[in-house]
Amino acid sequence: MKVLGSYAFAWFGLAVVAVLNGILRVESYGRFMGELAAHQISTLVAILVLGALIWFLTGWVRIQSPAQAVAIGLMWLVMTVLFEFGFGHFAAGHSWSKLLADYNLLKGRLWPLLLVWIAAAPSVFVRLRR
């Protein structure tokens, strides 16, 4: 249980990094390109940066089993989706349809890839470390 608690707490740090990534997109390169291209770049940057942080984290707080890695990934996935919809709608004021639009891979929206990565990374890194 201690490991799961550590990873639940660590998610907040990952969320801060993701929010900072979004701010970077809006305040810098997003001003010079279309919204879709900026979104795609931002998603890929998030995958890389969060991957590096998760790699560091899995070396620091050892995951005890593959099942625990899956549990951590699913916990992070749920926390991320709840944050995205909760903060996005209630704090940022985005409509539900706008929030759901980010899940449309057929329209070039890459957000689902980040969610898959968030869920899979603990398992991937546990396997790589063994």
Tab-separated table of N, CA and C in Angstrom:
chain	number	residue	atom	x	y	z
A	1	MET	N	0.820	-1.200	0.000
A	1	MET	CA	0.000	0.000	0.000
A	1	MET	C	0.863	1.263	0.000
A	2	LYS	N	2.016	1.201	0.638
A	2	LYS	CA	2.893	2.361	0.712
A	2	LYS	C	3.361	2.793	-0.684
A	3	VAL	N	3.649	1.802	-1.525
A	3	VAL	CA	4.095	2.112	-2.887
A	3	VAL	C	2.970	2.795	-3.665
A	4	LEU	N	1.756	2.264	-3.580
A	4	LEU	CA	0.622	2.887	-4.279
A	4	LEU	C	0.395	4.316	-3.798
A	5	GLY	N	0.505	4.541	-2.503
A	5	GLY	CA	0.360	5.891	-1.961
A	5	GLY	C	1.432	6.830	-2.491
A	6	SER	N	2.649	6.329	-2.578
A	6	SER	CA	3.749	7.144	-3.121
A	6	SER	C	3.482	7.526	-4.567
A	7	TYR	N	2.980	6.568	-5.328
A	7	TYR	CA	2.703	6.837	-6.736
A	7	TYR	C	1.473	7.732	-6.917
A	8	ALA	N	0.501	7.614	-6.025
A	8	ALA	CA	-0.646	8.529	-6.076
A	8	ALA	C	-0.171	9.953	-5.814
A	9	PHE	N	0.689	10.116	-4.830
A	9	PHE	CA	1.242	11.435	-4.519
A	9	PHE	C	2.107	11.948	-5.677
A	10	ALA	N	2.900	11.072	-6.269
A	10	ALA	CA	3.777	11.465	-7.383
A	10	ALA	C	2.978	11.957	-8.583
A	11	TRP	N	1.757	11.428	-8.746
A	11	TRP	CA	0.928	11.862	-9.867
A	11	TRP	C	0.728	13.372	-9.849
A	12	PHE	N	0.621	13.965	-8.667
A	12	PHE	CA	0.415	15.416	-8.588
A	12	PHE	C	1.600	16.168	-9.191
A	13	GLY	N	2.798	15.656	-8.983
A	13	GLY	CA	3.977	16.252	-9.621
A	13	GLY	C	3.926	16.114	-11.128
A	14	LEU	N	3.510	14.955	-11.593
A	14	LEU	CA	3.367	14.749	-13.035
A	14	LEU	C	2.310	15.694	-13.610
A	15	ALA	N	1.235	15.903	-12.867
A	15	ALA	CA	0.178	16.811	-13.324
A	15	ALA	C	0.697	18.242	-13.430
A	16	VAL	N	1.517	18.655	-12.468
A	16	VAL	CA	2.095	20.003	-12.518
A	16	VAL	C	2.962	20.146	-13.766
A	17	VAL	N	3.769	19.138	-14.064
A	17	VAL	CA	4.615	19.179	-15.261
A	17	VAL	C	3.747	19.250	-16.519
A	18	ALA	N	2.660	18.497	-16.549
A	18	ALA	CA	1.771	18.519	-17.708
A	18	ALA	C	1.114	19.891	-17.883
A	19	VAL	N	0.698	20.500	-16.787
A	19	VAL	CA	0.105	21.841	-16.860
A	19	VAL	C	1.147	22.848	-17.345
A	20	LEU	N	2.366	22.756	-16.840
A	20	LEU	CA	3.436	23.656	-17.294
A	20	LEU	C	3.722	23.460	-18.775
A	21	ASN	N	3.637	22.231	-19.245
A	21	ASN	CA	3.804	21.956	-20.666
A	21	ASN	C	2.716	22.660	-21.476
A	22	GLY	N	1.489	22.631	-20.994
A	22	GLY	CA	0.402	23.329	-21.681
A	22	GLY	C	0.599	24.834	-21.692
A	23	ILE	N	1.076	25.376	-20.577
A	23	ILE	CA	1.360	26.814	-20.508
A	23	ILE	C	2.460	27.175	-21.501
A	24	LEU	N	3.499	26.343	-21.564
A	24	LEU	CA	4.589	26.577	-22.523
A	24	LEU	C	4.043	26.614	-23.948
A	25	ARG	N	3.153	25.674	-24.268
A	25	ARG	CA	2.562	25.635	-25.612
A	25	ARG	C	1.816	26.931	-25.919
A	26	VAL	N	0.964	27.362	-24.994
A	26	VAL	CA	0.129	28.545	-25.216
A	26	VAL	C	0.971	29.811	-25.301
A	27	GLU	N	1.969	29.917	-24.444
A	27	GLU	CA	2.739	31.156	-24.335
A	27	GLU	C	3.943	31.246	-25.272
A	28	SER	N	4.270	30.165	-25.977
A	28	SER	CA	5.447	30.230	-26.848
A	28	SER	C	5.105	29.731	-28.258
A	29	TYR	N	5.481	28.535	-28.587
A	29	TYR	CA	5.360	28.061	-29.965
A	29	TYR	C	3.917	28.003	-30.457
A	30	GLY	N	2.949	27.891	-29.561
A	30	GLY	CA	1.548	27.867	-29.970
A	30	GLY	C	1.095	29.153	-30.624
A	31	ARG	N	1.811	30.223	-30.376
A	31	ARG	CA	1.469	31.518	-30.992
A	31	ARG	C	1.858	31.588	-32.459
A	32	PHE	N	2.750	30.686	-32.888
A	32	PHE	CA	3.318	30.768	-34.226
A	32	PHE	C	2.859	29.650	-35.154
A	33	MET	N	1.919	28.858	-34.687
A	33	MET	CA	1.443	27.745	-35.521
A	33	MET	C	-0.023	27.492	-35.220
A	34	GLY	N	-0.596	26.630	-35.995
A	34	GLY	CA	-1.994	26.275	-35.786
A	34	GLY	C	-2.196	25.527	-34.472
A	35	GLU	N	-3.434	25.548	-34.002
A	35	GLU	CA	-3.745	24.918	-32.717
A	35	GLU	C	-3.503	23.417	-32.752
A	36	LEU	N	-3.851	22.757	-33.848
A	36	LEU	CA	-3.682	21.316	-33.930
A	36	LEU	C	-2.204	20.931	-33.879
A	37	ALA	N	-1.380	21.608	-34.652
A	37	ALA	CA	0.060	21.310	-34.649
A	37	ALA	C	0.659	21.564	-33.268
A	38	ALA	N	0.259	22.651	-32.632
A	38	ALA	CA	0.768	22.959	-31.289
A	38	ALA	C	0.328	21.886	-30.299
A	39	HIS	N	-0.923	21.432	-30.414
A	39	HIS	CA	-1.440	20.362	-29.554
A	39	HIS	C	-0.635	19.078	-29.755
A	40	GLN	N	-0.347	18.744	-31.002
A	40	GLN	CA	0.404	17.522	-31.293
A	40	GLN	C	1.817	17.585	-30.737
A	41	ILE	N	2.485	18.714	-30.920
A	41	ILE	CA	3.834	18.880	-30.379
A	41	ILE	C	3.797	18.798	-28.861
A	42	SER	N	2.853	19.473	-28.255
A	42	SER	CA	2.725	19.482	-26.804
A	42	SER	C	2.482	18.076	-26.252
A	43	THR	N	1.665	17.302	-26.935
A	43	THR	CA	1.397	15.933	-26.492
A	43	THR	C	2.662	15.088	-26.582
A	44	LEU	N	3.402	15.219	-27.666
A	44	LEU	CA	4.645	14.450	-27.814
A	44	LEU	C	5.684	14.870	-26.784
A	45	VAL	N	5.789	16.166	-26.510
A	45	VAL	CA	6.697	16.646	-25.461
A	45	VAL	C	6.282	16.062	-24.112
A	46	ALA	N	4.989	16.053	-23.834
A	46	ALA	CA	4.504	15.496	-22.564
A	46	ALA	C	4.842	14.018	-22.448
A	47	ILE	N	4.676	13.266	-23.518
A	47	ILE	CA	5.020	11.841	-23.496
A	47	ILE	C	6.494	11.655	-23.151
A	48	LEU	N	7.358	12.440	-23.770
A	48	LEU	CA	8.801	12.315	-23.519
A	48	LEU	C	9.191	12.758	-22.115
A	49	VAL	N	8.726	13.917	-21.708
A	49	VAL	CA	9.108	14.459	-20.395
A	49	VAL	C	8.517	13.614	-19.265
A	50	LEU	N	7.245	13.279	-19.381
A	50	LEU	CA	6.636	12.449	-18.342
A	50	LEU	C	7.277	11.061	-18.326
A	51	GLY	N	7.634	10.552	-19.491
A	51	GLY	CA	8.337	9.270	-19.545
A	51	GLY	C	9.649	9.317	-18.779
A	52	ALA	N	10.406	10.381	-18.964
A	52	ALA	CA	11.676	10.520	-18.235
A	52	ALA	C	11.432	10.602	-16.731
A	53	LEU	N	10.419	11.340	-16.342
A	53	LEU	CA	10.109	11.457	-14.909
A	53	LEU	C	9.633	10.133	-14.326
A	54	ILE	N	8.819	9.412	-15.068
A	54	ILE	CA	8.333	8.122	-14.590
A	54	ILE	C	9.483	7.118	-14.520
A	55	TRP	N	10.401	7.172	-15.469
A	55	TRP	CA	11.587	6.303	-15.425
A	55	TRP	C	12.372	6.572	-14.131
A	56	PHE	N	12.598	7.827	-13.836
A	56	PHE	CA	13.298	8.197	-12.599
A	56	PHE	C	12.520	7.694	-11.385
A	57	LEU	N	11.224	7.903	-11.380
A	57	LEU	CA	10.388	7.519	-10.252
A	57	LEU	C	10.407	6.009	-10.021
A	58	THR	N	10.341	5.233	-11.101
A	58	THR	CA	10.335	3.773	-10.939
A	58	THR	C	11.680	3.245	-10.442
A	59	GLY	N	12.727	4.027	-10.605
A	59	GLY	CA	14.012	3.649	-10.030
A	59	GLY	C	14.136	4.052	-8.572
A	60	TRP	N	13.408	5.058	-8.196
A	60	TRP	CA	13.476	5.599	-6.840
A	60	TRP	C	12.528	4.866	-5.894
A	61	VAL	N	11.275	4.703	-6.312
A	61	VAL	CA	10.279	3.978	-5.523
A	61	VAL	C	9.964	2.704	-6.305
A	62	ARG	N	10.579	1.616	-5.892
A	62	ARG	CA	10.473	0.356	-6.627
A	62	ARG	C	9.057	-0.225	-6.583
A	63	ILE	N	8.558	-0.545	-7.751
A	63	ILE	CA	7.280	-1.232	-7.881
A	63	ILE	C	7.548	-2.704	-7.612
A	64	GLN	N	6.706	-3.308	-6.781
A	64	GLN	CA	6.971	-4.646	-6.259
A	64	GLN	C	6.578	-5.787	-7.200
A	65	SER	N	5.658	-5.550	-8.129
A	65	SER	CA	5.200	-6.638	-8.991
A	65	SER	C	4.584	-6.069	-10.263
A	66	PRO	N	4.470	-6.905	-11.282
A	66	PRO	CA	3.764	-6.455	-12.491
A	66	PRO	C	2.317	-6.042	-12.198
A	67	ALA	N	1.652	-6.747	-11.305
A	67	ALA	CA	0.269	-6.393	-10.959
A	67	ALA	C	0.212	-5.011	-10.309
A	68	GLN	N	1.194	-4.710	-9.480
A	68	GLN	CA	1.232	-3.391	-8.844
A	68	GLN	C	1.486	-2.307	-9.899
A	69	ALA	N	2.314	-2.601	-10.886
A	69	ALA	CA	2.574	-1.646	-11.971
A	69	ALA	C	1.291	-1.358	-12.748
A	70	VAL	N	0.511	-2.394	-13.018
A	70	VAL	CA	-0.771	-2.217	-13.716
A	70	VAL	C	-1.712	-1.372	-12.861
A	71	ALA	N	-1.758	-1.645	-11.562
A	71	ALA	CA	-2.622	-0.881	-10.660
A	71	ALA	C	-2.225	0.597	-10.642
A	72	ILE	N	-0.936	0.869	-10.628
A	72	ILE	CA	-0.448	2.252	-10.638
A	72	ILE	C	-0.847	2.934	-11.947
A	73	GLY	N	-0.635	2.258	-13.062
A	73	GLY	CA	-0.999	2.831	-14.354
A	73	GLY	C	-2.488	3.126	-14.455
A	74	LEU	N	-3.312	2.214	-13.988
A	74	LEU	CA	-4.760	2.450	-14.028
A	74	LEU	C	-5.172	3.569	-13.080
A	75	MET	N	-4.534	3.622	-11.902
A	75	MET	CA	-4.818	4.707	-10.957
A	75	MET	C	-4.469	6.053	-11.600
A	76	TRP	N	-3.297	6.135	-12.219
A	76	TRP	CA	-2.886	7.371	-12.882
A	76	TRP	C	-3.831	7.727	-14.021
A	77	LEU	N	-4.268	6.741	-14.772
A	77	LEU	CA	-5.190	6.990	-15.877
A	77	LEU	C	-6.489	7.607	-15.356
A	78	VAL	N	-7.059	7.009	-14.336
A	78	VAL	CA	-8.304	7.527	-13.758
A	78	VAL	C	-8.090	8.933	-13.201
A	79	MET	N	-7.001	9.143	-12.476
A	79	MET	CA	-6.726	10.465	-11.905
A	79	MET	C	-6.575	11.507	-13.011
A	80	THR	N	-5.898	11.138	-14.091
A	80	THR	CA	-5.660	12.069	-15.198
A	80	THR	C	-6.967	12.447	-15.889
A	81	VAL	N	-7.799	11.458	-16.187
A	81	VAL	CA	-9.073	11.734	-16.865
A	81	VAL	C	-9.986	12.563	-15.962
A	82	LEU	N	-10.052	12.207	-14.683
A	82	LEU	CA	-10.873	12.996	-13.755
A	82	LEU	C	-10.371	14.435	-13.665
A	83	PHE	N	-9.055	14.610	-13.625
A	83	PHE	CA	-8.488	15.971	-13.580
A	83	PHE	C	-8.805	16.717	-14.872
A	84	GLU	N	-8.581	16.054	-15.990
A	84	GLU	CA	-8.799	16.695	-17.292
A	84	GLU	C	-10.235	17.203	-17.427
A	85	PHE	N	-11.200	16.364	-17.084
A	85	PHE	CA	-12.591	16.775	-17.209
A	85	PHE	C	-13.017	17.697	-16.075
A	86	GLY	N	-12.588	17.405	-14.865
A	86	GLY	CA	-12.974	18.239	-13.719
A	86	GLY	C	-12.396	19.637	-13.818
A	87	PHE	N	-11.089	19.729	-13.972
A	87	PHE	CA	-10.443	21.036	-14.079
A	87	PHE	C	-10.838	21.719	-15.384
A	88	GLY	N	-10.803	20.943	-16.471
A	88	GLY	CA	-11.109	21.523	-17.783
A	88	GLY	C	-12.500	22.123	-17.858
A	89	HIS	N	-13.456	21.460	-17.259
A	89	HIS	CA	-14.827	21.967	-17.335
A	89	HIS	C	-15.131	22.986	-16.232
A	90	PHE	N	-14.851	22.608	-14.990
A	90	PHE	CA	-15.299	23.437	-13.869
A	90	PHE	C	-14.366	24.612	-13.573
A	91	ALA	N	-13.077	24.465	-13.800
A	91	ALA	CA	-12.150	25.571	-13.518
A	91	ALA	C	-11.837	26.389	-14.774
A	92	ALA	N	-11.549	25.686	-15.884
A	92	ALA	CA	-11.179	26.401	-17.112
A	92	ALA	C	-12.394	26.789	-17.942
A	93	GLY	N	-13.554	26.211	-17.646
A	93	GLY	CA	-14.779	26.598	-18.334
A	93	GLY	C	-14.967	26.017	-19.715
A	94	HIS	N	-14.233	24.956	-20.055
A	94	HIS	CA	-14.394	24.338	-21.373
A	94	HIS	C	-15.678	23.511	-21.407
A	95	SER	N	-16.304	23.494	-22.562
A	95	SER	CA	-17.519	22.685	-22.719
A	95	SER	C	-17.135	21.207	-22.744
A	96	TRP	N	-18.124	20.363	-22.441
A	96	TRP	CA	-17.878	18.926	-22.491
A	96	TRP	C	-17.494	18.507	-23.913
A	97	SER	N	-18.126	19.108	-24.923
A	97	SER	CA	-17.818	18.731	-26.311
A	97	SER	C	-16.388	19.112	-26.692
A	98	LYS	N	-15.919	20.240	-26.198
A	98	LYS	CA	-14.529	20.627	-26.457
A	98	LYS	C	-13.570	19.647	-25.797
A	99	LEU	N	-13.868	19.271	-24.578
A	99	LEU	CA	-13.014	18.316	-23.870
A	99	LEU	C	-13.008	16.960	-24.578
A	100	LEU	N	-14.158	16.501	-25.003
A	100	LEU	CA	-14.245	15.218	-25.703
A	100	LEU	C	-13.557	15.259	-27.068
A	101	ALA	N	-13.515	16.430	-27.699
A	101	ALA	CA	-12.880	16.562	-29.015
A	101	ALA	C	-11.402	16.189	-28.967
A	102	ASP	N	-10.754	16.382	-27.828
A	102	ASP	CA	-9.336	16.036	-27.712
A	102	ASP	C	-9.089	14.529	-27.782
A	103	TYR	N	-10.127	13.731	-27.747
A	103	TYR	CA	-9.996	12.278	-27.801
A	103	TYR	C	-10.158	11.726	-29.220
A	104	ASN	N	-10.304	12.597	-30.208
A	104	ASN	CA	-10.566	12.159	-31.574
A	104	ASN	C	-9.266	11.995	-32.364
A	105	LEU	N	-8.730	10.781	-32.343
A	105	LEU	CA	-7.502	10.500	-33.091
A	105	LEU	C	-7.675	10.718	-34.587
A	106	LEU	N	-8.877	10.472	-35.105
A	106	LEU	CA	-9.119	10.629	-36.540
A	106	LEU	C	-8.999	12.076	-36.996
A	107	LYS	N	-9.094	13.009	-36.058
A	107	LYS	CA	-8.930	14.429	-36.383
A	107	LYS	C	-7.557	14.945	-35.943
A	108	GLY	N	-6.629	14.034	-35.689
A	108	GLY	CA	-5.261	14.423	-35.359
A	108	GLY	C	-5.010	14.740	-33.896
A	109	ARG	N	-5.995	14.522	-33.066
A	109	ARG	CA	-5.827	14.799	-31.633
A	109	ARG	C	-5.076	13.633	-31.005
A	110	LEU	N	-3.959	13.906	-30.373
A	110	LEU	CA	-3.079	12.860	-29.860
A	110	LEU	C	-3.230	12.604	-28.360
A	111	TRP	N	-4.118	13.316	-27.702
A	111	TRP	CA	-4.295	13.167	-26.259
A	111	TRP	C	-4.474	11.704	-25.817
A	112	PRO	N	-5.247	10.884	-26.554
A	112	PRO	CA	-5.391	9.486	-26.122
A	112	PRO	C	-4.058	8.744	-26.045
A	113	LEU	N	-3.099	9.123	-26.873
A	113	LEU	CA	-1.781	8.475	-26.812
A	113	LEU	C	-1.086	8.768	-25.485
A	114	LEU	N	-1.242	9.973	-24.996
A	114	LEU	CA	-0.667	10.316	-23.691
A	114	LEU	C	-1.344	9.504	-22.594
A	115	LEU	N	-2.646	9.335	-22.688
A	115	LEU	CA	-3.354	8.543	-21.681
A	115	LEU	C	-2.890	7.088	-21.700
A	116	VAL	N	-2.702	6.532	-22.887
A	116	VAL	CA	-2.190	5.160	-22.993
A	116	VAL	C	-0.804	5.082	-22.372
A	117	TRP	N	0.037	6.075	-22.628
A	117	TRP	CA	1.387	6.098	-22.082
A	117	TRP	C	1.366	6.199	-20.556
A	118	ILE	N	0.527	7.068	-20.028
A	118	ILE	CA	0.400	7.218	-18.569
A	118	ILE	C	0.014	5.882	-17.933
A	119	ALA	N	-0.896	5.164	-18.571
A	119	ALA	CA	-1.349	3.884	-18.031
A	119	ALA	C	-0.297	2.788	-18.195
A	120	ALA	N	0.445	2.813	-19.294
A	120	ALA	CA	1.382	1.731	-19.603
A	120	ALA	C	2.781	1.933	-19.036
A	121	ALA	N	3.205	3.168	-18.856
A	121	ALA	CA	4.595	3.449	-18.485
A	121	ALA	C	5.075	2.700	-17.240
A	122	PRO	N	4.319	2.646	-16.152
A	122	PRO	CA	4.830	1.895	-15.003
A	122	PRO	C	5.145	0.432	-15.347
A	123	SER	N	4.288	-0.218	-16.107
A	123	SER	CA	4.523	-1.610	-16.499
A	123	SER	C	5.716	-1.733	-17.442
A	124	VAL	N	5.805	-0.818	-18.399
A	124	VAL	CA	6.920	-0.834	-19.344
A	124	VAL	C	8.243	-0.683	-18.596
A	125	PHE	N	8.299	0.267	-17.701
A	125	PHE	CA	9.562	0.529	-17.007
A	125	PHE	C	9.909	-0.540	-15.992
A	126	VAL	N	8.916	-1.156	-15.371
A	126	VAL	CA	9.188	-2.278	-14.463
A	126	VAL	C	9.820	-3.428	-15.262
A	127	ARG	N	9.292	-3.702	-16.424
A	127	ARG	CA	9.854	-4.771	-17.263
A	127	ARG	C	11.259	-4.424	-17.739
A	128	LEU	N	11.479	-3.182	-18.125
A	128	LEU	CA	12.814	-2.781	-18.579
A	128	LEU	C	13.857	-2.842	-17.466
A	129	ARG	N	13.429	-2.588	-16.247
A	129	ARG	CA	14.354	-2.591	-15.111
A	129	ARG	C	14.675	-3.998	-14.603
A	130	ARG	N	13.888	-5.001	-15.009
A	130	ARG	CA	14.124	-6.379	-14.512
A	130	ARG	C	15.022	-7.147	-15.425
